[in-house]
mmCIF file with all atom_site columns, C-alpha atoms in Angstrom:
data_model
loop_
_atom_site.group_PDB
_atom_site.id
_atom_site.type_symbol
_atom_site.label_atom_id
_atom_site.label_alt_id
_atom_site.label_comp_id
_atom_site.label_asym_id
_atom_site.label_entity_id
_atom_site.label_seq_id
_atom_site.pdbx_PDB_ins_code
_atom_site.Cartn_x
_atom_site.Cartn_y
_atom_site.Cartn_z
_atom_site.occupancy
_atom_site.B_iso_or_equiv
_atom_site.pdbx_formal_charge
_atom_site.auth_seq_id
_atom_site.auth_comp_id
_atom_site.auth_asym_id
_atom_site.auth_atom_id
_atom_site.pdbx_PDB_model_num
ATOM 1   C CA . MET V 1 1   ? 24.225 163.818 -197.140 1.00 0.00 ? 1   MET V CA 1
ATOM 2   C CA . LYS V 1 2   ? 23.847 162.334 -193.141 1.00 0.00 ? 2   LYS V CA 1
ATOM 3   C CA . ASN V 1 3   ? 22.991 158.641 -192.663 1.00 0.00 ? 3   ASN V CA 1
ATOM 4   C CA . ILE V 1 4   ? 21.223 158.356 -189.558 1.00 0.00 ? 4   ILE V CA 1
ATOM 5   C CA . VAL V 1 5   ? 20.797 155.154 -187.528 1.00 0.00 ? 5   VAL V CA 1
ATOM 6   C CA . VAL V 1 6   ? 17.768 155.325 -185.001 1.00 0.00 ? 6   VAL V CA 1
ATOM 7   C CA . ILE V 1 7   ? 17.195 152.854 -182.469 1.00 0.00 ? 7   ILE V CA 1
ATOM 8   C CA . SER V 1 8   ? 15.094 152.770 -179.331 1.00 0.00 ? 8   SER V CA 1
ATOM 9   C CA . ASP V 1 9   ? 13.781 150.229 -176.524 1.00 0.00 ? 9   ASP V CA 1
ATOM 10  C CA . SER V 1 10  ? 17.104 148.186 -176.405 1.00 0.00 ? 10  SER V CA 1
ATOM 11  C CA . HIS V 1 11  ? 16.323 147.298 -172.870 1.00 0.00 ? 11  HIS V CA 1
ATOM 12  C CA . GLY V 1 12  ? 20.278 145.922 -172.224 1.00 0.00 ? 12  GLY V CA 1
ATOM 13  C CA . MET V 1 13  ? 19.627 143.833 -175.389 1.00 0.00 ? 13  MET V CA 1
ATOM 14  C CA . LEU V 1 14  ? 21.732 145.596 -178.218 1.00 0.00 ? 14  LEU V CA 1
ATOM 15  C CA . PRO V 1 15  ? 22.521 143.048 -180.678 1.00 0.00 ? 15  PRO V CA 1
ATOM 16  C CA . LYS V 1 16  ? 25.974 141.658 -180.790 1.00 0.00 ? 16  LYS V CA 1
ATOM 17  C CA . ASP V 1 17  ? 26.615 140.787 -184.050 1.00 0.00 ? 17  ASP V CA 1
ATOM 18  C CA . ASP V 1 18  ? 29.174 142.532 -186.509 1.00 0.00 ? 18  ASP V CA 1
ATOM 19  C CA . GLU V 1 19  ? 26.872 143.522 -188.796 1.00 0.00 ? 19  GLU V CA 1
ATOM 20  C CA . PHE V 1 20  ? 24.814 145.670 -186.665 1.00 0.00 ? 20  PHE V CA 1
ATOM 21  C CA . TRP V 1 21  ? 28.087 147.241 -185.033 1.00 0.00 ? 21  TRP V CA 1
ATOM 22  C CA . GLN V 1 22  ? 29.358 147.781 -188.850 1.00 0.00 ? 22  GLN V CA 1
ATOM 23  C CA . LEU V 1 23  ? 25.954 149.666 -189.683 1.00 0.00 ? 23  LEU V CA 1
ATOM 24  C CA . LEU V 1 24  ? 26.820 151.892 -186.693 1.00 0.00 ? 24  LEU V CA 1
ATOM 25  C CA . ASP V 1 25  ? 30.511 152.526 -187.415 1.00 0.00 ? 25  ASP V CA 1
ATOM 26  C CA . GLU V 1 26  ? 29.279 153.607 -190.900 1.00 0.00 ? 26  GLU V CA 1
ATOM 27  C CA . ALA V 1 27  ? 26.476 156.114 -189.900 1.00 0.00 ? 27  ALA V CA 1
ATOM 28  C CA . ASP V 1 28  ? 27.157 159.721 -189.213 1.00 0.00 ? 28  ASP V CA 1
ATOM 29  C CA . LEU V 1 29  ? 24.544 160.009 -186.436 1.00 0.00 ? 29  LEU V CA 1
ATOM 30  C CA . ILE V 1 30  ? 23.280 157.720 -183.900 1.00 0.00 ? 30  ILE V CA 1
ATOM 31  C CA . PHE V 1 31  ? 19.867 158.698 -182.334 1.00 0.00 ? 31  PHE V CA 1
ATOM 32  C CA . HIS V 1 32  ? 18.833 156.321 -179.520 1.00 0.00 ? 32  HIS V CA 1
ATOM 33  C CA . LEU V 1 33  ? 15.050 157.055 -178.337 1.00 0.00 ? 33  LEU V CA 1
ATOM 34  C CA . GLY V 1 34  ? 15.526 155.835 -174.495 1.00 0.00 ? 34  GLY V CA 1
ATOM 35  C CA . ASP V 1 35  ? 14.854 152.796 -172.505 1.00 0.00 ? 35  ASP V CA 1
ATOM 36  C CA . GLY V 1 36  ? 18.536 151.202 -172.273 1.00 0.00 ? 36  GLY V CA 1
ATOM 37  C CA . ILE V 1 37  ? 20.489 153.073 -170.227 1.00 0.00 ? 37  ILE V CA 1
ATOM 38  C CA . LYS V 1 38  ? 23.347 150.670 -170.069 1.00 0.00 ? 38  LYS V CA 1
ATOM 39  C CA . ASP V 1 39  ? 23.288 150.369 -173.738 1.00 0.00 ? 39  ASP V CA 1
ATOM 40  C CA . ILE V 1 40  ? 23.026 154.416 -174.027 1.00 0.00 ? 40  ILE V CA 1
ATOM 41  C CA . GLU V 1 41  ? 26.459 154.492 -171.849 1.00 0.00 ? 41  GLU V CA 1
ATOM 42  C CA . LYS V 1 42  ? 28.029 151.664 -174.145 1.00 0.00 ? 42  LYS V CA 1
ATOM 43  C CA . LEU V 1 43  ? 27.201 153.572 -177.188 1.00 0.00 ? 43  LEU V CA 1
ATOM 44  C CA . GLN V 1 44  ? 28.446 156.737 -175.801 1.00 0.00 ? 44  GLN V CA 1
ATOM 45  C CA . SER V 1 45  ? 31.656 155.238 -174.874 1.00 0.00 ? 45  SER V CA 1
ATOM 46  C CA . VAL V 1 46  ? 32.139 154.182 -178.846 1.00 0.00 ? 46  VAL V CA 1
ATOM 47  C CA . TYR V 1 47  ? 30.137 156.948 -180.329 1.00 0.00 ? 47  TYR V CA 1
ATOM 48  C CA . LYS V 1 48  ? 30.396 160.110 -178.311 1.00 0.00 ? 48  LYS V CA 1
ATOM 49  C CA . ASP V 1 49  ? 30.797 162.315 -181.194 1.00 0.00 ? 49  ASP V CA 1
ATOM 50  C CA . LYS V 1 50  ? 27.677 160.689 -182.913 1.00 0.00 ? 50  LYS V CA 1
ATOM 51  C CA . LEU V 1 51  ? 25.351 159.735 -180.574 1.00 0.00 ? 51  LEU V CA 1
ATOM 52  C CA . THR V 1 52  ? 21.964 161.697 -179.344 1.00 0.00 ? 52  THR V CA 1
ATOM 53  C CA . PHE V 1 53  ? 19.850 160.239 -177.069 1.00 0.00 ? 53  PHE V CA 1
ATOM 54  C CA . VAL V 1 54  ? 16.885 161.030 -174.956 1.00 0.00 ? 54  VAL V CA 1
ATOM 55  C CA . LEU V 1 55  ? 16.216 158.766 -171.627 1.00 0.00 ? 55  LEU V CA 1
ATOM 56  C CA . GLY V 1 56  ? 12.873 156.933 -171.437 1.00 0.00 ? 56  GLY V CA 1
ATOM 57  C CA . ASN V 1 57  ? 10.556 155.914 -168.627 1.00 0.00 ? 57  ASN V CA 1
ATOM 58  C CA . CYS V 1 58  ? 12.993 152.962 -167.515 1.00 0.00 ? 58  CYS V CA 1
ATOM 59  C CA . ASP V 1 59  ? 15.672 155.262 -167.766 1.00 0.00 ? 59  ASP V CA 1
ATOM 60  C CA . SER V 1 60  ? 15.053 158.295 -165.602 1.00 0.00 ? 60  SER V CA 1
ATOM 61  C CA . PHE V 1 61  ? 11.587 159.772 -164.360 1.00 0.00 ? 61  PHE V CA 1
ATOM 62  C CA . ASN V 1 62  ? 13.185 163.445 -164.338 1.00 0.00 ? 62  ASN V CA 1
ATOM 63  C CA . SER V 1 63  ? 14.269 163.629 -167.951 1.00 0.00 ? 63  SER V CA 1
ATOM 64  C CA . GLU V 1 64  ? 13.660 166.236 -170.418 1.00 0.00 ? 64  GLU V CA 1
ATOM 65  C CA . PRO V 1 65  ? 10.335 165.469 -172.649 1.00 0.00 ? 65  PRO V CA 1
ATOM 66  C CA . PHE V 1 66  ? 12.479 165.559 -175.830 1.00 0.00 ? 66  PHE V CA 1
ATOM 67  C CA . LYS V 1 67  ? 15.200 167.033 -178.030 1.00 0.00 ? 67  LYS V CA 1
ATOM 68  C CA . ILE V 1 68  ? 15.573 169.057 -181.247 1.00 0.00 ? 68  ILE V CA 1
ATOM 69  C CA . VAL V 1 69  ? 17.971 168.173 -183.626 1.00 0.00 ? 69  VAL V CA 1
ATOM 70  C CA . ASP V 1 70  ? 18.853 169.909 -186.822 1.00 0.00 ? 70  ASP V CA 1
ATOM 71  C CA . VAL V 1 71  ? 20.414 167.895 -189.656 1.00 0.00 ? 71  VAL V CA 1
ATOM 72  C CA . GLU V 1 72  ? 21.350 169.989 -192.744 1.00 0.00 ? 72  GLU V CA 1
ATOM 73  C CA . GLU V 1 73  ? 18.011 171.536 -193.338 1.00 0.00 ? 73  GLU V CA 1
ATOM 74  C CA . VAL V 1 74  ? 15.624 169.062 -191.349 1.00 0.00 ? 74  VAL V CA 1
ATOM 75  C CA . ARG V 1 75  ? 14.762 169.028 -188.030 1.00 0.00 ? 75  ARG V CA 1
ATOM 76  C CA . PHE V 1 76  ? 14.173 166.347 -185.751 1.00 0.00 ? 76  PHE V CA 1
ATOM 77  C CA . LEU V 1 77  ? 12.065 166.177 -182.588 1.00 0.00 ? 77  LEU V CA 1
ATOM 78  C CA . LEU V 1 78  ? 13.656 162.988 -180.463 1.00 0.00 ? 78  LEU V CA 1
ATOM 79  C CA . THR V 1 79  ? 11.584 161.682 -177.437 1.00 0.00 ? 79  THR V CA 1
ATOM 80  C CA . HIS V 1 80  ? 11.020 158.572 -175.648 1.00 0.00 ? 80  HIS V CA 1
ATOM 81  C CA . GLY V 1 81  ? 7.219  159.017 -175.769 1.00 0.00 ? 81  GLY V CA 1
ATOM 82  C CA . HIS V 1 82  ? 6.001  158.218 -172.697 1.00 0.00 ? 82  HIS V CA 1
ATOM 83  C CA . LYS V 1 83  ? 5.469  162.106 -171.337 1.00 0.00 ? 83  LYS V CA 1
ATOM 84  C CA . PHE V 1 84  ? 3.700  162.693 -174.889 1.00 0.00 ? 84  PHE V CA 1
ATOM 85  C CA . GLY V 1 85  ? 1.108  159.410 -174.081 1.00 0.00 ? 85  GLY V CA 1
ATOM 86  C CA . VAL V 1 86  ? 2.033  158.022 -177.369 1.00 0.00 ? 86  VAL V CA 1
ATOM 87  C CA . LYS V 1 87  ? 0.570  154.722 -176.122 1.00 0.00 ? 87  LYS V CA 1
ATOM 88  C CA . SER V 1 88  ? -2.712 156.470 -176.193 1.00 0.00 ? 88  SER V CA 1
ATOM 89  C CA . ASP V 1 89  ? -2.792 158.658 -179.464 1.00 0.00 ? 89  ASP V CA 1
ATOM 90  C CA . LEU V 1 90  ? -0.032 160.832 -181.118 1.00 0.00 ? 90  LEU V CA 1
ATOM 91  C CA . ASP V 1 91  ? -1.943 164.027 -180.989 1.00 0.00 ? 91  ASP V CA 1
ATOM 92  C CA . ASP V 1 92  ? 0.598  165.718 -177.986 1.00 0.00 ? 92  ASP V CA 1
ATOM 93  C CA . LEU V 1 93  ? 3.535  164.586 -180.077 1.00 0.00 ? 93  LEU V CA 1
ATOM 94  C CA . LYS V 1 94  ? 2.103  165.863 -183.309 1.00 0.00 ? 94  LYS V CA 1
ATOM 95  C CA . PHE V 1 95  ? 1.221  169.245 -181.747 1.00 0.00 ? 95  PHE V CA 1
ATOM 96  C CA . GLU V 1 96  ? 4.833  169.496 -180.001 1.00 0.00 ? 96  GLU V CA 1
ATOM 97  C CA . CYS V 1 97  ? 6.670  168.823 -183.352 1.00 0.00 ? 97  CYS V CA 1
ATOM 98  C CA . GLU V 1 98  ? 4.183  171.496 -184.963 1.00 0.00 ? 98  GLU V CA 1
ATOM 99  C CA . TYR V 1 99  ? 5.169  173.959 -182.425 1.00 0.00 ? 99  TYR V CA 1
ATOM 100 C CA . GLN V 1 100 ? 8.683  173.323 -182.531 1.00 0.00 ? 100 GLN V CA 1
ATOM 101 C CA . LYS V 1 101 ? 8.800  173.438 -186.406 1.00 0.00 ? 101 LYS V CA 1
ATOM 102 C CA . ALA V 1 102 ? 10.316 169.838 -186.644 1.00 0.00 ? 102 ALA V CA 1
ATOM 103 C CA . GLN V 1 103 ? 9.260  168.010 -189.799 1.00 0.00 ? 103 GLN V CA 1
ATOM 104 C CA . PHE V 1 104 ? 9.861  164.563 -187.850 1.00 0.00 ? 104 PHE V CA 1
ATOM 105 C CA . GLY V 1 105 ? 9.112  163.400 -184.474 1.00 0.00 ? 105 GLY V CA 1
ATOM 106 C CA . LEU V 1 106 ? 10.953 160.432 -183.794 1.00 0.00 ? 106 LEU V CA 1
ATOM 107 C CA . TYR V 1 107 ? 9.393  158.203 -180.710 1.00 0.00 ? 107 TYR V CA 1
ATOM 108 C CA . GLY V 1 108 ? 9.387  154.795 -178.823 1.00 0.00 ? 108 GLY V CA 1
ATOM 109 C CA . HIS V 1 109 ? 8.026  153.430 -175.934 1.00 0.00 ? 109 HIS V CA 1
ATOM 110 C CA . THR V 1 110 ? 5.497  151.352 -177.572 1.00 0.00 ? 110 THR V CA 1
ATOM 111 C CA . HIS V 1 111 ? 7.981  149.029 -179.295 1.00 0.00 ? 111 HIS V CA 1
ATOM 112 C CA . LYS V 1 112 ? 5.815  148.807 -182.327 1.00 0.00 ? 112 LYS V CA 1
ATOM 113 C CA . ALA V 1 113 ? 7.455  150.039 -185.578 1.00 0.00 ? 113 ALA V CA 1
ATOM 114 C CA . GLN V 1 114 ? 4.739  152.654 -186.929 1.00 0.00 ? 114 GLN V CA 1
ATOM 115 C CA . VAL V 1 115 ? 4.864  155.683 -189.271 1.00 0.00 ? 115 VAL V CA 1
ATOM 116 C CA . ASP V 1 116 ? 1.982  158.202 -189.585 1.00 0.00 ? 116 ASP V CA 1
ATOM 117 C CA . GLU V 1 117 ? 2.450  161.266 -191.885 1.00 0.00 ? 117 GLU V CA 1
ATOM 118 C CA . TRP V 1 118 ? 0.703  164.518 -191.968 1.00 0.00 ? 118 TRP V CA 1
ATOM 119 C CA . PRO V 1 119 ? 1.330  167.519 -194.587 1.00 0.00 ? 119 PRO V CA 1
ATOM 120 C CA . ASN V 1 120 ? 3.659  169.134 -192.279 1.00 0.00 ? 120 ASN V CA 1
ATOM 121 C CA . VAL V 1 121 ? 4.780  166.215 -189.786 1.00 0.00 ? 121 VAL V CA 1
ATOM 122 C CA . THR V 1 122 ? 5.986  162.678 -189.928 1.00 0.00 ? 122 THR V CA 1
ATOM 123 C CA . LEU V 1 123 ? 6.279  160.746 -186.633 1.00 0.00 ? 123 LEU V CA 1
ATOM 124 C CA . ILE V 1 124 ? 7.991  157.390 -186.668 1.00 0.00 ? 124 ILE V CA 1
ATOM 125 C CA . ASN V 1 125 ? 8.612  154.677 -184.257 1.00 0.00 ? 125 ASN V CA 1
ATOM 126 C CA . PRO V 1 126 ? 11.679 152.327 -184.999 1.00 0.00 ? 126 PRO V CA 1
ATOM 127 C CA . GLY V 1 127 ? 10.037 149.774 -182.689 1.00 0.00 ? 127 GLY V CA 1
ATOM 128 C CA . SER V 1 128 ? 12.233 147.888 -180.010 1.00 0.00 ? 128 SER V CA 1
ATOM 129 C CA . ILE V 1 129 ? 15.743 147.078 -181.336 1.00 0.00 ? 129 ILE V CA 1
ATOM 130 C CA . GLY V 1 130 ? 15.750 144.543 -178.048 1.00 0.00 ? 130 GLY V CA 1
ATOM 131 C CA . TYR V 1 131 ? 12.643 142.892 -178.496 1.00 0.00 ? 131 TYR V CA 1
ATOM 132 C CA . ASN V 1 132 ? 11.445 143.082 -181.981 1.00 0.00 ? 132 ASN V CA 1
ATOM 133 C CA . ASN V 1 133 ? 14.860 143.726 -183.802 1.00 0.00 ? 133 ASN V CA 1
ATOM 134 C CA . SER V 1 134 ? 14.226 146.669 -185.779 1.00 0.00 ? 134 SER V CA 1
ATOM 135 C CA . TYR V 1 135 ? 15.462 150.227 -186.495 1.00 0.00 ? 135 TYR V CA 1
ATOM 136 C CA . LEU V 1 136 ? 15.189 153.159 -188.319 1.00 0.00 ? 136 LEU V CA 1
ATOM 137 C CA . TYR V 1 137 ? 17.353 154.272 -191.216 1.00 0.00 ? 137 TYR V CA 1
ATOM 138 C CA . ILE V 1 138 ? 17.207 157.853 -192.413 1.00 0.00 ? 138 ILE V CA 1
ATOM 139 C CA . SER V 1 139 ? 19.268 159.502 -195.141 1.00 0.00 ? 139 SER V CA 1
ATOM 140 C CA . VAL V 1 140 ? 19.103 163.424 -195.279 1.00 0.00 ? 140 VAL V CA 1
ATOM 141 C CA . VAL V 1 141 ? 20.347 165.503 -198.095 1.00 0.00 ? 141 VAL V CA 1
ATOM 142 C CA . LYS V 1 142 ? 20.033 169.224 -197.993 1.00 0.00 ? 142 LYS V CA 1
ATOM 143 C CA . ASN V 1 143 ? 16.021 169.471 -196.752 1.00 0.00 ? 143 ASN V CA 1
ATOM 144 C CA . LYS V 1 144 ? 14.902 166.299 -197.696 1.00 0.00 ? 144 LYS V CA 1
ATOM 145 C CA . ALA V 1 145 ? 14.800 163.213 -195.580 1.00 0.00 ? 145 ALA V CA 1
ATOM 146 C CA . VAL V 1 146 ? 14.335 159.618 -196.911 1.00 0.00 ? 146 VAL V CA 1
ATOM 147 C CA . TYR V 1 147 ? 13.910 156.903 -194.229 1.00 0.00 ? 147 TYR V CA 1
ATOM 148 C CA . LYS V 1 148 ? 12.781 153.156 -193.831 1.00 0.00 ? 148 LYS V CA 1
ATOM 149 C CA . ILE V 1 149 ? 12.135 150.891 -191.139 1.00 0.00 ? 149 ILE V CA 1
ATOM 150 C CA . VAL V 1 150 ? 14.479 148.018 -191.122 1.00 0.00 ? 150 VAL V CA 1
ATOM 151 C CA . GLN V 1 151 ? 12.980 144.585 -189.720 1.00 0.00 ? 151 GLN V CA 1
ATOM 152 C CA . ARG V 1 152 ? 16.467 142.583 -188.723 1.00 0.00 ? 152 ARG V CA 1
#
């Protein structure tokens, strides 16, 4: 079993409380979905071996649009979302997930926690850890993933 904490849009406002950092300590993997380059650098210095990140529109204009991460037998597409136009609709992101054979598309950018499910793809936005104090917790066992958006 792998436990994953997914955060996005920290914008220099990562929580400072012990409870949050203990959550990250105990996680097997940490995904940061962009817009918080200084926070990503801080997380990378502490959790280099378990952090995977993508850059957001506030971090870099020349970043790759997504990364694929396989955890046990579940495939995740990680993106900030701005290059897929997620503020307008989720169609482009959904199609890319299907093309990449990713069961989950994880994105940020809108600062709004949201889950959208289709038969082969689930798109999840954890919201903004910086502004809305929300994150996503995922547990993966073999080819199954259970997830919950957590409001702190």
